[in-house]
Amino acid sequence: MAKQLPYRTVRTAFERFETAEPEPRGELSHTNAYTLLVAVALSAQATDAGVNRATKELFQVADTPERMLALGEEGLVGHIKSIGLYRNKAKNVIKLSRILVDEYGGEVPSSRAALQSLPGVGRKTANVVLNMWWGFPAQAVDTHIFRVANRTGLAPGKDVAAVERAIEDNVPVEFQRHAHHWLILHGRYVCVARKPKCPACLIRDLCLFEDKTA
């Protein structure tokens, strides 16, 4: 695990991210809070591109919890069979849709605790929804963010919870709304796992990673 970079260095790194991409966007297709919630729940152990292919037609017929319940579990399965763990995910989506209708009037709650009480929704999924739909500075730490945070020294931690706290503690507050997306996109396209693209990296001179690629 890398050492924590000094505050001024962290600030410089995020200033560069902001200059390069002032308004980063998540890559999961959605039209409302409900379709975002479903897309994120389906994305566990799957790629965003794969989820988007599956949900393109799904969300045309089921973009609310009521319409998803009308579609039913088997109808949902027919749309998401290309996604890993589709059977279990379909069960959870139908269950959470029923809860949203019965307990929340068909609306997606904007509380982390309420979101996490839904079937198949963990802290990471809740944080993505809070961040992407409501603009709350929640940090959804996935494998990309965990790798980048530790490799660079921007927000090191021994587990995802520690990295989430490190981002909240060390990233200047004005960058926290978009920190999640800057880090995940950096990890997905530049600071990749096997052979990071260090020559193309915006923060290569700030990063603590010792085995930089030429």
mmCIF file with all atom_site columns, C-alpha atoms in Angstrom:
data_model
loop_
_atom_site.group_PDB
_atom_site.id
_atom_site.type_symbol
_atom_site.label_atom_id
_atom_site.label_alt_id
_atom_site.label_comp_id
_atom_site.label_asym_id
_atom_site.label_entity_id
_atom_site.label_seq_id
_atom_site.pdbx_PDB_ins_code
_atom_site.Cartn_x
_atom_site.Cartn_y
_atom_site.Cartn_z
_atom_site.occupancy
_atom_site.B_iso_or_equiv
_atom_site.pdbx_formal_charge
_atom_site.auth_seq_id
_atom_site.auth_comp_id
_atom_site.auth_asym_id
_atom_site.auth_atom_id
_atom_site.pdbx_PDB_model_num
ATOM 1   C CA . MET A 1 1   ? 0.000   0.000   0.000   1.00 0.00 ? 1   MET A CA 1
ATOM 2   C CA . ALA A 1 2   ? 1.388   3.391   -0.988  1.00 0.00 ? 2   ALA A CA 1
ATOM 3   C CA . LYS A 1 3   ? 1.928   6.237   1.409   1.00 0.00 ? 3   LYS A CA 1
ATOM 4   C CA . GLN A 1 4   ? -0.593  9.060   1.455   1.00 0.00 ? 4   GLN A CA 1
ATOM 5   C CA . LEU A 1 5   ? 0.354   11.918  -0.869  1.00 0.00 ? 5   LEU A CA 1
ATOM 6   C CA . PRO A 1 6   ? 0.535   15.383  0.733   1.00 0.00 ? 6   PRO A CA 1
ATOM 7   C CA . TYR A 1 7   ? -2.545  17.580  0.559   1.00 0.00 ? 7   TYR A CA 1
ATOM 8   C CA . ARG A 1 8   ? -1.080  19.980  -2.014  1.00 0.00 ? 8   ARG A CA 1
ATOM 9   C CA . THR A 1 9   ? -0.136  17.102  -4.303  1.00 0.00 ? 9   THR A CA 1
ATOM 10  C CA . VAL A 1 10  ? -3.636  15.591  -4.040  1.00 0.00 ? 10  VAL A CA 1
ATOM 11  C CA . ARG A 1 11  ? -5.104  19.006  -4.869  1.00 0.00 ? 11  ARG A CA 1
ATOM 12  C CA . THR A 1 12  ? -2.835  19.353  -7.906  1.00 0.00 ? 12  THR A CA 1
ATOM 13  C CA . ALA A 1 13  ? -3.854  15.887  -9.137  1.00 0.00 ? 13  ALA A CA 1
ATOM 14  C CA . PHE A 1 14  ? -7.561  16.660  -8.956  1.00 0.00 ? 14  PHE A CA 1
ATOM 15  C CA . GLU A 1 15  ? -7.069  20.074  -10.521 1.00 0.00 ? 15  GLU A CA 1
ATOM 16  C CA . ARG A 1 16  ? -5.598  18.249  -13.499 1.00 0.00 ? 16  ARG A CA 1
ATOM 17  C CA . PHE A 1 17  ? -8.471  15.766  -13.623 1.00 0.00 ? 17  PHE A CA 1
ATOM 18  C CA . GLU A 1 18  ? -10.934 18.661  -13.536 1.00 0.00 ? 18  GLU A CA 1
ATOM 19  C CA . THR A 1 19  ? -9.159  20.562  -16.294 1.00 0.00 ? 19  THR A CA 1
ATOM 20  C CA . ALA A 1 20  ? -9.129  17.498  -18.534 1.00 0.00 ? 20  ALA A CA 1
ATOM 21  C CA . GLU A 1 21  ? -12.771 16.524  -17.818 1.00 0.00 ? 21  GLU A CA 1
ATOM 22  C CA . PRO A 1 22  ? -14.761 19.194  -15.934 1.00 0.00 ? 22  PRO A CA 1
ATOM 23  C CA . GLU A 1 23  ? -18.008 17.187  -15.888 1.00 0.00 ? 23  GLU A CA 1
ATOM 24  C CA . PRO A 1 24  ? -17.198 13.459  -15.902 1.00 0.00 ? 24  PRO A CA 1
ATOM 25  C CA . ARG A 1 25  ? -20.115 11.129  -16.530 1.00 0.00 ? 25  ARG A CA 1
ATOM 26  C CA . GLY A 1 26  ? -20.795 7.561   -15.541 1.00 0.00 ? 26  GLY A CA 1
ATOM 27  C CA . GLU A 1 27  ? -21.057 5.101   -18.412 1.00 0.00 ? 27  GLU A CA 1
ATOM 28  C CA . LEU A 1 28  ? -24.234 3.234   -17.393 1.00 0.00 ? 28  LEU A CA 1
ATOM 29  C CA . SER A 1 29  ? -27.217 4.227   -19.532 1.00 0.00 ? 29  SER A CA 1
ATOM 30  C CA . HIS A 1 30  ? -30.288 5.351   -17.573 1.00 0.00 ? 30  HIS A CA 1
ATOM 31  C CA . THR A 1 31  ? -33.246 7.695   -17.832 1.00 0.00 ? 31  THR A CA 1
ATOM 32  C CA . ASN A 1 32  ? -34.299 8.188   -14.219 1.00 0.00 ? 32  ASN A CA 1
ATOM 33  C CA . ALA A 1 33  ? -33.319 7.247   -10.668 1.00 0.00 ? 33  ALA A CA 1
ATOM 34  C CA . TYR A 1 34  ? -35.008 3.857   -10.959 1.00 0.00 ? 34  TYR A CA 1
ATOM 35  C CA . THR A 1 35  ? -33.288 2.793   -14.175 1.00 0.00 ? 35  THR A CA 1
ATOM 36  C CA . LEU A 1 36  ? -29.981 3.975   -12.702 1.00 0.00 ? 36  LEU A CA 1
ATOM 37  C CA . LEU A 1 37  ? -30.556 1.864   -9.595  1.00 0.00 ? 37  LEU A CA 1
ATOM 38  C CA . VAL A 1 38  ? -31.395 -1.193  -11.688 1.00 0.00 ? 38  VAL A CA 1
ATOM 39  C CA . ALA A 1 39  ? -28.437 -0.662  -14.025 1.00 0.00 ? 39  ALA A CA 1
ATOM 40  C CA . VAL A 1 40  ? -25.987 -0.371  -11.135 1.00 0.00 ? 40  VAL A CA 1
ATOM 41  C CA . ALA A 1 41  ? -27.445 -3.453  -9.446  1.00 0.00 ? 41  ALA A CA 1
ATOM 42  C CA . LEU A 1 42  ? -27.059 -5.394  -12.697 1.00 0.00 ? 42  LEU A CA 1
ATOM 43  C CA . SER A 1 43  ? -23.466 -4.190  -13.180 1.00 0.00 ? 43  SER A CA 1
ATOM 44  C CA . ALA A 1 44  ? -22.005 -6.211  -10.304 1.00 0.00 ? 44  ALA A CA 1
ATOM 45  C CA . GLN A 1 45  ? -19.395 -8.540  -11.811 1.00 0.00 ? 45  GLN A CA 1
ATOM 46  C CA . ALA A 1 46  ? -20.332 -7.284  -15.281 1.00 0.00 ? 46  ALA A CA 1
ATOM 47  C CA . THR A 1 47  ? -19.118 -4.531  -17.601 1.00 0.00 ? 47  THR A CA 1
ATOM 48  C CA . ASP A 1 48  ? -21.010 -1.283  -18.106 1.00 0.00 ? 48  ASP A CA 1
ATOM 49  C CA . ALA A 1 49  ? -21.043 -1.944  -21.854 1.00 0.00 ? 49  ALA A CA 1
ATOM 50  C CA . GLY A 1 50  ? -22.605 -5.367  -21.330 1.00 0.00 ? 50  GLY A CA 1
ATOM 51  C CA . VAL A 1 51  ? -25.257 -3.945  -19.015 1.00 0.00 ? 51  VAL A CA 1
ATOM 52  C CA . ASN A 1 52  ? -26.050 -1.163  -21.470 1.00 0.00 ? 52  ASN A CA 1
ATOM 53  C CA . ARG A 1 53  ? -26.616 -3.690  -24.259 1.00 0.00 ? 53  ARG A CA 1
ATOM 54  C CA . ALA A 1 54  ? -29.006 -5.649  -22.061 1.00 0.00 ? 54  ALA A CA 1
ATOM 55  C CA . THR A 1 55  ? -30.930 -2.660  -20.733 1.00 0.00 ? 55  THR A CA 1
ATOM 56  C CA . LYS A 1 56  ? -31.356 -0.824  -24.038 1.00 0.00 ? 56  LYS A CA 1
ATOM 57  C CA . GLU A 1 57  ? -34.579 -2.680  -24.801 1.00 0.00 ? 57  GLU A CA 1
ATOM 58  C CA . LEU A 1 58  ? -35.414 -3.487  -21.172 1.00 0.00 ? 58  LEU A CA 1
ATOM 59  C CA . PHE A 1 59  ? -35.781 0.149   -20.164 1.00 0.00 ? 59  PHE A CA 1
ATOM 60  C CA . GLN A 1 60  ? -38.062 0.812   -23.129 1.00 0.00 ? 60  GLN A CA 1
ATOM 61  C CA . VAL A 1 61  ? -40.642 -1.520  -21.580 1.00 0.00 ? 61  VAL A CA 1
ATOM 62  C CA . ALA A 1 62  ? -39.780 -1.318  -17.855 1.00 0.00 ? 62  ALA A CA 1
ATOM 63  C CA . ASP A 1 63  ? -38.489 2.078   -16.727 1.00 0.00 ? 63  ASP A CA 1
ATOM 64  C CA . THR A 1 64  ? -40.487 2.226   -13.466 1.00 0.00 ? 64  THR A CA 1
ATOM 65  C CA . PRO A 1 65  ? -40.904 -0.295  -10.651 1.00 0.00 ? 65  PRO A CA 1
ATOM 66  C CA . GLU A 1 66  ? -44.556 -0.723  -11.619 1.00 0.00 ? 66  GLU A CA 1
ATOM 67  C CA . ARG A 1 67  ? -43.693 -1.581  -15.211 1.00 0.00 ? 67  ARG A CA 1
ATOM 68  C CA . MET A 1 68  ? -40.907 -3.908  -14.047 1.00 0.00 ? 68  MET A CA 1
ATOM 69  C CA . LEU A 1 69  ? -43.382 -5.804  -11.861 1.00 0.00 ? 69  LEU A CA 1
ATOM 70  C CA . ALA A 1 70  ? -45.739 -6.056  -14.815 1.00 0.00 ? 70  ALA A CA 1
ATOM 71  C CA . LEU A 1 71  ? -42.894 -7.504  -16.896 1.00 0.00 ? 71  LEU A CA 1
ATOM 72  C CA . GLY A 1 72  ? -42.235 -10.108 -14.196 1.00 0.00 ? 72  GLY A CA 1
ATOM 73  C CA . GLU A 1 73  ? -39.163 -12.110 -13.283 1.00 0.00 ? 73  GLU A CA 1
ATOM 74  C CA . GLU A 1 74  ? -39.177 -14.357 -16.358 1.00 0.00 ? 74  GLU A CA 1
ATOM 75  C CA . GLY A 1 75  ? -39.744 -11.389 -18.633 1.00 0.00 ? 75  GLY A CA 1
ATOM 76  C CA . LEU A 1 76  ? -36.808 -9.638  -17.004 1.00 0.00 ? 76  LEU A CA 1
ATOM 77  C CA . VAL A 1 77  ? -34.622 -12.728 -17.362 1.00 0.00 ? 77  VAL A CA 1
ATOM 78  C CA . GLY A 1 78  ? -35.289 -12.680 -21.089 1.00 0.00 ? 78  GLY A CA 1
ATOM 79  C CA . HIS A 1 79  ? -33.652 -9.260  -21.306 1.00 0.00 ? 79  HIS A CA 1
ATOM 80  C CA . ILE A 1 80  ? -30.646 -9.821  -19.030 1.00 0.00 ? 80  ILE A CA 1
ATOM 81  C CA . LYS A 1 81  ? -29.513 -13.379 -19.800 1.00 0.00 ? 81  LYS A CA 1
ATOM 82  C CA . SER A 1 82  ? -26.267 -12.035 -21.248 1.00 0.00 ? 82  SER A CA 1
ATOM 83  C CA . ILE A 1 83  ? -25.282 -10.624 -17.822 1.00 0.00 ? 83  ILE A CA 1
ATOM 84  C CA . GLY A 1 84  ? -23.523 -12.735 -15.220 1.00 0.00 ? 84  GLY A CA 1
ATOM 85  C CA . LEU A 1 85  ? -25.614 -13.998 -12.282 1.00 0.00 ? 85  LEU A CA 1
ATOM 86  C CA . TYR A 1 86  ? -28.741 -12.948 -14.163 1.00 0.00 ? 86  TYR A CA 1
ATOM 87  C CA . ARG A 1 87  ? -31.110 -15.266 -12.270 1.00 0.00 ? 87  ARG A CA 1
ATOM 88  C CA . ASN A 1 88  ? -30.215 -13.886 -8.860  1.00 0.00 ? 88  ASN A CA 1
ATOM 89  C CA . LYS A 1 89  ? -30.145 -10.330 -10.164 1.00 0.00 ? 89  LYS A CA 1
ATOM 90  C CA . ALA A 1 90  ? -33.597 -10.728 -11.684 1.00 0.00 ? 90  ALA A CA 1
ATOM 91  C CA . LYS A 1 91  ? -34.995 -11.950 -8.358  1.00 0.00 ? 91  LYS A CA 1
ATOM 92  C CA . ASN A 1 92  ? -33.475 -8.958  -6.558  1.00 0.00 ? 92  ASN A CA 1
ATOM 93  C CA . VAL A 1 93  ? -34.716 -6.422  -9.109  1.00 0.00 ? 93  VAL A CA 1
ATOM 94  C CA . ILE A 1 94  ? -38.270 -7.743  -8.838  1.00 0.00 ? 94  ILE A CA 1
ATOM 95  C CA . LYS A 1 95  ? -38.068 -7.766  -5.022  1.00 0.00 ? 95  LYS A CA 1
ATOM 96  C CA . LEU A 1 96  ? -36.690 -4.241  -4.799  1.00 0.00 ? 96  LEU A CA 1
ATOM 97  C CA . SER A 1 97  ? -39.302 -3.030  -7.288  1.00 0.00 ? 97  SER A CA 1
ATOM 98  C CA . ARG A 1 98  ? -42.060 -4.445  -5.082  1.00 0.00 ? 98  ARG A CA 1
ATOM 99  C CA . ILE A 1 99  ? -40.586 -2.712  -2.025  1.00 0.00 ? 99  ILE A CA 1
ATOM 100 C CA . LEU A 1 100 ? -40.306 0.594   -3.894  1.00 0.00 ? 100 LEU A CA 1
ATOM 101 C CA . VAL A 1 101 ? -43.987 0.382   -4.870  1.00 0.00 ? 101 VAL A CA 1
ATOM 102 C CA . ASP A 1 102 ? -45.248 -0.784  -1.469  1.00 0.00 ? 102 ASP A CA 1
ATOM 103 C CA . GLU A 1 103 ? -43.063 1.310   0.835   1.00 0.00 ? 103 GLU A CA 1
ATOM 104 C CA . TYR A 1 104 ? -41.834 4.305   -1.171  1.00 0.00 ? 104 TYR A CA 1
ATOM 105 C CA . GLY A 1 105 ? -44.722 5.118   -3.504  1.00 0.00 ? 105 GLY A CA 1
ATOM 106 C CA . GLY A 1 106 ? -42.736 3.934   -6.512  1.00 0.00 ? 106 GLY A CA 1
ATOM 107 C CA . GLU A 1 107 ? -39.937 6.430   -5.866  1.00 0.00 ? 107 GLU A CA 1
ATOM 108 C CA . VAL A 1 108 ? -36.256 5.662   -5.278  1.00 0.00 ? 108 VAL A CA 1
ATOM 109 C CA . PRO A 1 109 ? -35.270 6.917   -1.807  1.00 0.00 ? 109 PRO A CA 1
ATOM 110 C CA . SER A 1 110 ? -32.367 9.358   -1.502  1.00 0.00 ? 110 SER A CA 1
ATOM 111 C CA . SER A 1 111 ? -31.093 7.875   1.764   1.00 0.00 ? 111 SER A CA 1
ATOM 112 C CA . ARG A 1 112 ? -28.116 5.534   1.849   1.00 0.00 ? 112 ARG A CA 1
ATOM 113 C CA . ALA A 1 113 ? -29.666 3.427   4.605   1.00 0.00 ? 113 ALA A CA 1
ATOM 114 C CA . ALA A 1 114 ? -32.953 3.120   2.710   1.00 0.00 ? 114 ALA A CA 1
ATOM 115 C CA . LEU A 1 115 ? -31.158 2.191   -0.501  1.00 0.00 ? 115 LEU A CA 1
ATOM 116 C CA . GLN A 1 116 ? -29.020 -0.414  1.266   1.00 0.00 ? 116 GLN A CA 1
ATOM 117 C CA . SER A 1 117 ? -32.148 -2.003  2.729   1.00 0.00 ? 117 SER A CA 1
ATOM 118 C CA . LEU A 1 118 ? -33.223 -2.997  -0.795  1.00 0.00 ? 118 LEU A CA 1
ATOM 119 C CA . PRO A 1 119 ? -32.407 -6.532  -2.060  1.00 0.00 ? 119 PRO A CA 1
ATOM 120 C CA . GLY A 1 120 ? -29.137 -6.661  -3.995  1.00 0.00 ? 120 GLY A CA 1
ATOM 121 C CA . VAL A 1 121 ? -28.156 -3.094  -3.096  1.00 0.00 ? 121 VAL A CA 1
ATOM 122 C CA . GLY A 1 122 ? -24.933 -2.696  -1.138  1.00 0.00 ? 122 GLY A CA 1
ATOM 123 C CA . ARG A 1 123 ? -23.066 0.399   -0.068  1.00 0.00 ? 123 ARG A CA 1
ATOM 124 C CA . LYS A 1 124 ? -21.250 0.762   -3.398  1.00 0.00 ? 124 LYS A CA 1
ATOM 125 C CA . THR A 1 125 ? -24.488 0.636   -5.404  1.00 0.00 ? 125 THR A CA 1
ATOM 126 C CA . ALA A 1 126 ? -26.153 3.076   -3.005  1.00 0.00 ? 126 ALA A CA 1
ATOM 127 C CA . ASN A 1 127 ? -23.224 5.474   -3.295  1.00 0.00 ? 127 ASN A CA 1
ATOM 128 C CA . VAL A 1 128 ? -23.300 5.370   -7.106  1.00 0.00 ? 128 VAL A CA 1
ATOM 129 C CA . VAL A 1 129 ? -26.995 6.266   -7.127  1.00 0.00 ? 129 VAL A CA 1
ATOM 130 C CA . LEU A 1 130 ? -26.564 9.022   -4.556  1.00 0.00 ? 130 LEU A CA 1
ATOM 131 C CA . ASN A 1 131 ? -23.652 10.460  -6.524  1.00 0.00 ? 131 ASN A CA 1
ATOM 132 C CA . MET A 1 132 ? -24.935 10.159  -10.078 1.00 0.00 ? 132 MET A CA 1
ATOM 133 C CA . TRP A 1 133 ? -28.577 11.065  -9.533  1.00 0.00 ? 133 TRP A CA 1
ATOM 134 C CA . TRP A 1 134 ? -28.545 13.465  -6.600  1.00 0.00 ? 134 TRP A CA 1
ATOM 135 C CA . GLY A 1 135 ? -25.033 14.854  -6.902  1.00 0.00 ? 135 GLY A CA 1
ATOM 136 C CA . PHE A 1 136 ? -24.112 13.803  -3.370  1.00 0.00 ? 136 PHE A CA 1
ATOM 137 C CA . PRO A 1 137 ? -20.321 13.457  -2.884  1.00 0.00 ? 137 PRO A CA 1
ATOM 138 C CA . ALA A 1 138 ? -20.527 9.729   -2.138  1.00 0.00 ? 138 ALA A CA 1
ATOM 139 C CA . GLN A 1 139 ? -17.519 7.598   -3.032  1.00 0.00 ? 139 GLN A CA 1
ATOM 140 C CA . ALA A 1 140 ? -18.375 4.243   -4.590  1.00 0.00 ? 140 ALA A CA 1
ATOM 141 C CA . VAL A 1 141 ? -15.101 2.329   -4.403  1.00 0.00 ? 141 VAL A CA 1
ATOM 142 C CA . ASP A 1 142 ? -14.787 -0.455  -6.970  1.00 0.00 ? 142 ASP A CA 1
ATOM 143 C CA . THR A 1 143 ? -11.707 -2.401  -8.089  1.00 0.00 ? 143 THR A CA 1
ATOM 144 C CA . HIS A 1 144 ? -10.554 0.426   -10.384 1.00 0.00 ? 144 HIS A CA 1
ATOM 145 C CA . ILE A 1 145 ? -10.780 3.096   -7.697  1.00 0.00 ? 145 ILE A CA 1
ATOM 146 C CA . PHE A 1 146 ? -9.200  0.812   -5.095  1.00 0.00 ? 146 PHE A CA 1
ATOM 147 C CA . ARG A 1 147 ? -6.243  0.192   -7.434  1.00 0.00 ? 147 ARG A CA 1
ATOM 148 C CA . VAL A 1 148 ? -5.751  3.836   -8.432  1.00 0.00 ? 148 VAL A CA 1
ATOM 149 C CA . ALA A 1 149 ? -6.141  5.168   -4.902  1.00 0.00 ? 149 ALA A CA 1
ATOM 150 C CA . ASN A 1 150 ? -3.509  2.783   -3.549  1.00 0.00 ? 150 ASN A CA 1
ATOM 151 C CA . ARG A 1 151 ? -1.138  2.735   -6.507  1.00 0.00 ? 151 ARG A CA 1
ATOM 152 C CA . THR A 1 152 ? -0.904  6.515   -6.757  1.00 0.00 ? 152 THR A CA 1
ATOM 153 C CA . GLY A 1 153 ? -1.063  7.402   -3.074  1.00 0.00 ? 153 GLY A CA 1
ATOM 154 C CA . LEU A 1 154 ? -4.087  9.655   -3.604  1.00 0.00 ? 154 LEU A CA 1
ATOM 155 C CA . ALA A 1 155 ? -6.192  7.776   -1.014  1.00 0.00 ? 155 ALA A CA 1
ATOM 156 C CA . PRO A 1 156 ? -4.549  4.528   0.134   1.00 0.00 ? 156 PRO A CA 1
ATOM 157 C CA . GLY A 1 157 ? -6.403  2.002   2.262   1.00 0.00 ? 157 GLY A CA 1
ATOM 158 C CA . LYS A 1 158 ? -6.280  -1.706  3.050   1.00 0.00 ? 158 LYS A CA 1
ATOM 159 C CA . ASP A 1 159 ? -9.887  -2.306  1.973   1.00 0.00 ? 159 ASP A CA 1
ATOM 160 C CA . VAL A 1 160 ? -12.674 -0.500  0.121   1.00 0.00 ? 160 VAL A CA 1
ATOM 161 C CA . ALA A 1 161 ? -14.072 1.034   3.304   1.00 0.00 ? 161 ALA A CA 1
ATOM 162 C CA . ALA A 1 162 ? -10.658 2.470   4.182   1.00 0.00 ? 162 ALA A CA 1
ATOM 163 C CA . VAL A 1 163 ? -10.228 3.880   0.671   1.00 0.00 ? 163 VAL A CA 1
ATOM 164 C CA . GLU A 1 164 ? -13.690 5.456   0.824   1.00 0.00 ? 164 GLU A CA 1
ATOM 165 C CA . ARG A 1 165 ? -12.739 7.172   4.084   1.00 0.00 ? 165 ARG A CA 1
ATOM 166 C CA . ALA A 1 166 ? -9.358  8.208   2.689   1.00 0.00 ? 166 ALA A CA 1
ATOM 167 C CA . ILE A 1 167 ? -11.000 9.910   -0.293  1.00 0.00 ? 167 ILE A CA 1
ATOM 168 C CA . GLU A 1 168 ? -13.408 11.737  2.013   1.00 0.00 ? 168 GLU A CA 1
ATOM 169 C CA . ASP A 1 169 ? -10.573 12.704  4.363   1.00 0.00 ? 169 ASP A CA 1
ATOM 170 C CA . ASN A 1 170 ? -7.889  13.705  1.859   1.00 0.00 ? 170 ASN A CA 1
ATOM 171 C CA . VAL A 1 171 ? -9.536  14.969  -1.331  1.00 0.00 ? 171 VAL A CA 1
ATOM 172 C CA . PRO A 1 172 ? -10.406 18.688  -1.166  1.00 0.00 ? 172 PRO A CA 1
ATOM 173 C CA . VAL A 1 173 ? -14.161 19.049  -0.759  1.00 0.00 ? 173 VAL A CA 1
ATOM 174 C CA . GLU A 1 174 ? -14.710 20.919  -4.031  1.00 0.00 ? 174 GLU A CA 1
ATOM 175 C CA . PHE A 1 175 ? -13.520 17.847  -5.947  1.00 0.00 ? 175 PHE A CA 1
ATOM 176 C CA . GLN A 1 176 ? -15.427 15.195  -4.023  1.00 0.00 ? 176 GLN A CA 1
ATOM 177 C CA . ARG A 1 177 ? -18.608 15.238  -6.087  1.00 0.00 ? 177 ARG A CA 1
ATOM 178 C CA . HIS A 1 178 ? -16.705 14.070  -9.183  1.00 0.00 ? 178 HIS A CA 1
ATOM 179 C CA . ALA A 1 179 ? -13.821 12.221  -7.497  1.00 0.00 ? 179 ALA A CA 1
ATOM 180 C CA . HIS A 1 180 ? -15.563 8.878   -7.972  1.00 0.00 ? 180 HIS A CA 1
ATOM 181 C CA . HIS A 1 181 ? -15.836 9.310   -11.735 1.00 0.00 ? 181 HIS A CA 1
ATOM 182 C CA . TRP A 1 182 ? -12.393 10.788  -12.274 1.00 0.00 ? 182 TRP A CA 1
ATOM 183 C CA . LEU A 1 183 ? -10.794 7.887   -10.426 1.00 0.00 ? 183 LEU A CA 1
ATOM 184 C CA . ILE A 1 184 ? -12.871 5.131   -12.011 1.00 0.00 ? 184 ILE A CA 1
ATOM 185 C CA . LEU A 1 185 ? -12.341 6.437   -15.542 1.00 0.00 ? 185 LEU A CA 1
ATOM 186 C CA . HIS A 1 186 ? -8.624  6.878   -14.869 1.00 0.00 ? 186 HIS A CA 1
ATOM 187 C CA . GLY A 1 187 ? -8.428  3.280   -13.643 1.00 0.00 ? 187 GLY A CA 1
ATOM 188 C CA . ARG A 1 188 ? -10.519 1.935   -16.506 1.00 0.00 ? 188 ARG A CA 1
ATOM 189 C CA . TYR A 1 189 ? -8.611  3.605   -19.342 1.00 0.00 ? 189 TYR A CA 1
ATOM 190 C CA . VAL A 1 190 ? -5.177  4.754   -18.114 1.00 0.00 ? 190 VAL A CA 1
ATOM 191 C CA . CYS A 1 191 ? -4.113  3.256   -14.783 1.00 0.00 ? 191 CYS A CA 1
ATOM 192 C CA . VAL A 1 192 ? -5.126  -0.241  -15.877 1.00 0.00 ? 192 VAL A CA 1
ATOM 193 C CA . ALA A 1 193 ? -4.277  -3.297  -13.806 1.00 0.00 ? 193 ALA A CA 1
ATOM 194 C CA . ARG A 1 194 ? -1.667  -5.216  -15.803 1.00 0.00 ? 194 ARG A CA 1
ATOM 195 C CA . LYS A 1 195 ? 0.225   -2.564  -17.737 1.00 0.00 ? 195 LYS A CA 1
ATOM 196 C CA . PRO A 1 196 ? -0.692  0.978   -16.736 1.00 0.00 ? 196 PRO A CA 1
ATOM 197 C CA . LYS A 1 197 ? -0.388  3.568   -19.492 1.00 0.00 ? 197 LYS A CA 1
ATOM 198 C CA . CYS A 1 198 ? 1.975   5.794   -17.537 1.00 0.00 ? 198 CYS A CA 1
ATOM 199 C CA . PRO A 1 199 ? 3.202   7.860   -20.528 1.00 0.00 ? 199 PRO A CA 1
ATOM 200 C CA . ALA A 1 200 ? -0.399  8.996   -21.097 1.00 0.00 ? 200 ALA A CA 1
ATOM 201 C CA . CYS A 1 201 ? -1.102  9.697   -17.420 1.00 0.00 ? 201 CYS A CA 1
ATOM 202 C CA . LEU A 1 202 ? -2.026  13.215  -16.301 1.00 0.00 ? 202 LEU A CA 1
ATOM 203 C CA . ILE A 1 203 ? -0.507  12.695  -12.852 1.00 0.00 ? 203 ILE A CA 1
ATOM 204 C CA . ARG A 1 204 ? 2.526   10.516  -13.637 1.00 0.00 ? 204 ARG A CA 1
ATOM 205 C CA . ASP A 1 205 ? 4.913   13.045  -12.048 1.00 0.00 ? 205 ASP A CA 1
ATOM 206 C CA . LEU A 1 206 ? 2.849   13.054  -8.823  1.00 0.00 ? 206 LEU A CA 1
ATOM 207 C CA . CYS A 1 207 ? 2.140   9.326   -8.547  1.00 0.00 ? 207 CYS A CA 1
ATOM 208 C CA . LEU A 1 208 ? 4.012   7.139   -6.045  1.00 0.00 ? 208 LEU A CA 1
ATOM 209 C CA . PHE A 1 209 ? 3.827   3.973   -8.181  1.00 0.00 ? 209 PHE A CA 1
ATOM 210 C CA . GLU A 1 210 ? 7.400   2.699   -8.487  1.00 0.00 ? 210 GLU A CA 1
ATOM 211 C CA . ASP A 1 211 ? 7.009   0.391   -11.511 1.00 0.00 ? 211 ASP A CA 1
ATOM 212 C CA . LYS A 1 212 ? 5.923   3.015   -14.041 1.00 0.00 ? 212 LYS A CA 1
ATOM 213 C CA . THR A 1 213 ? 5.816   1.850   -17.638 1.00 0.00 ? 213 THR A CA 1
ATOM 214 C CA . ALA A 1 214 ? 8.078   3.522   -20.167 1.00 0.00 ? 214 ALA A CA 1
#
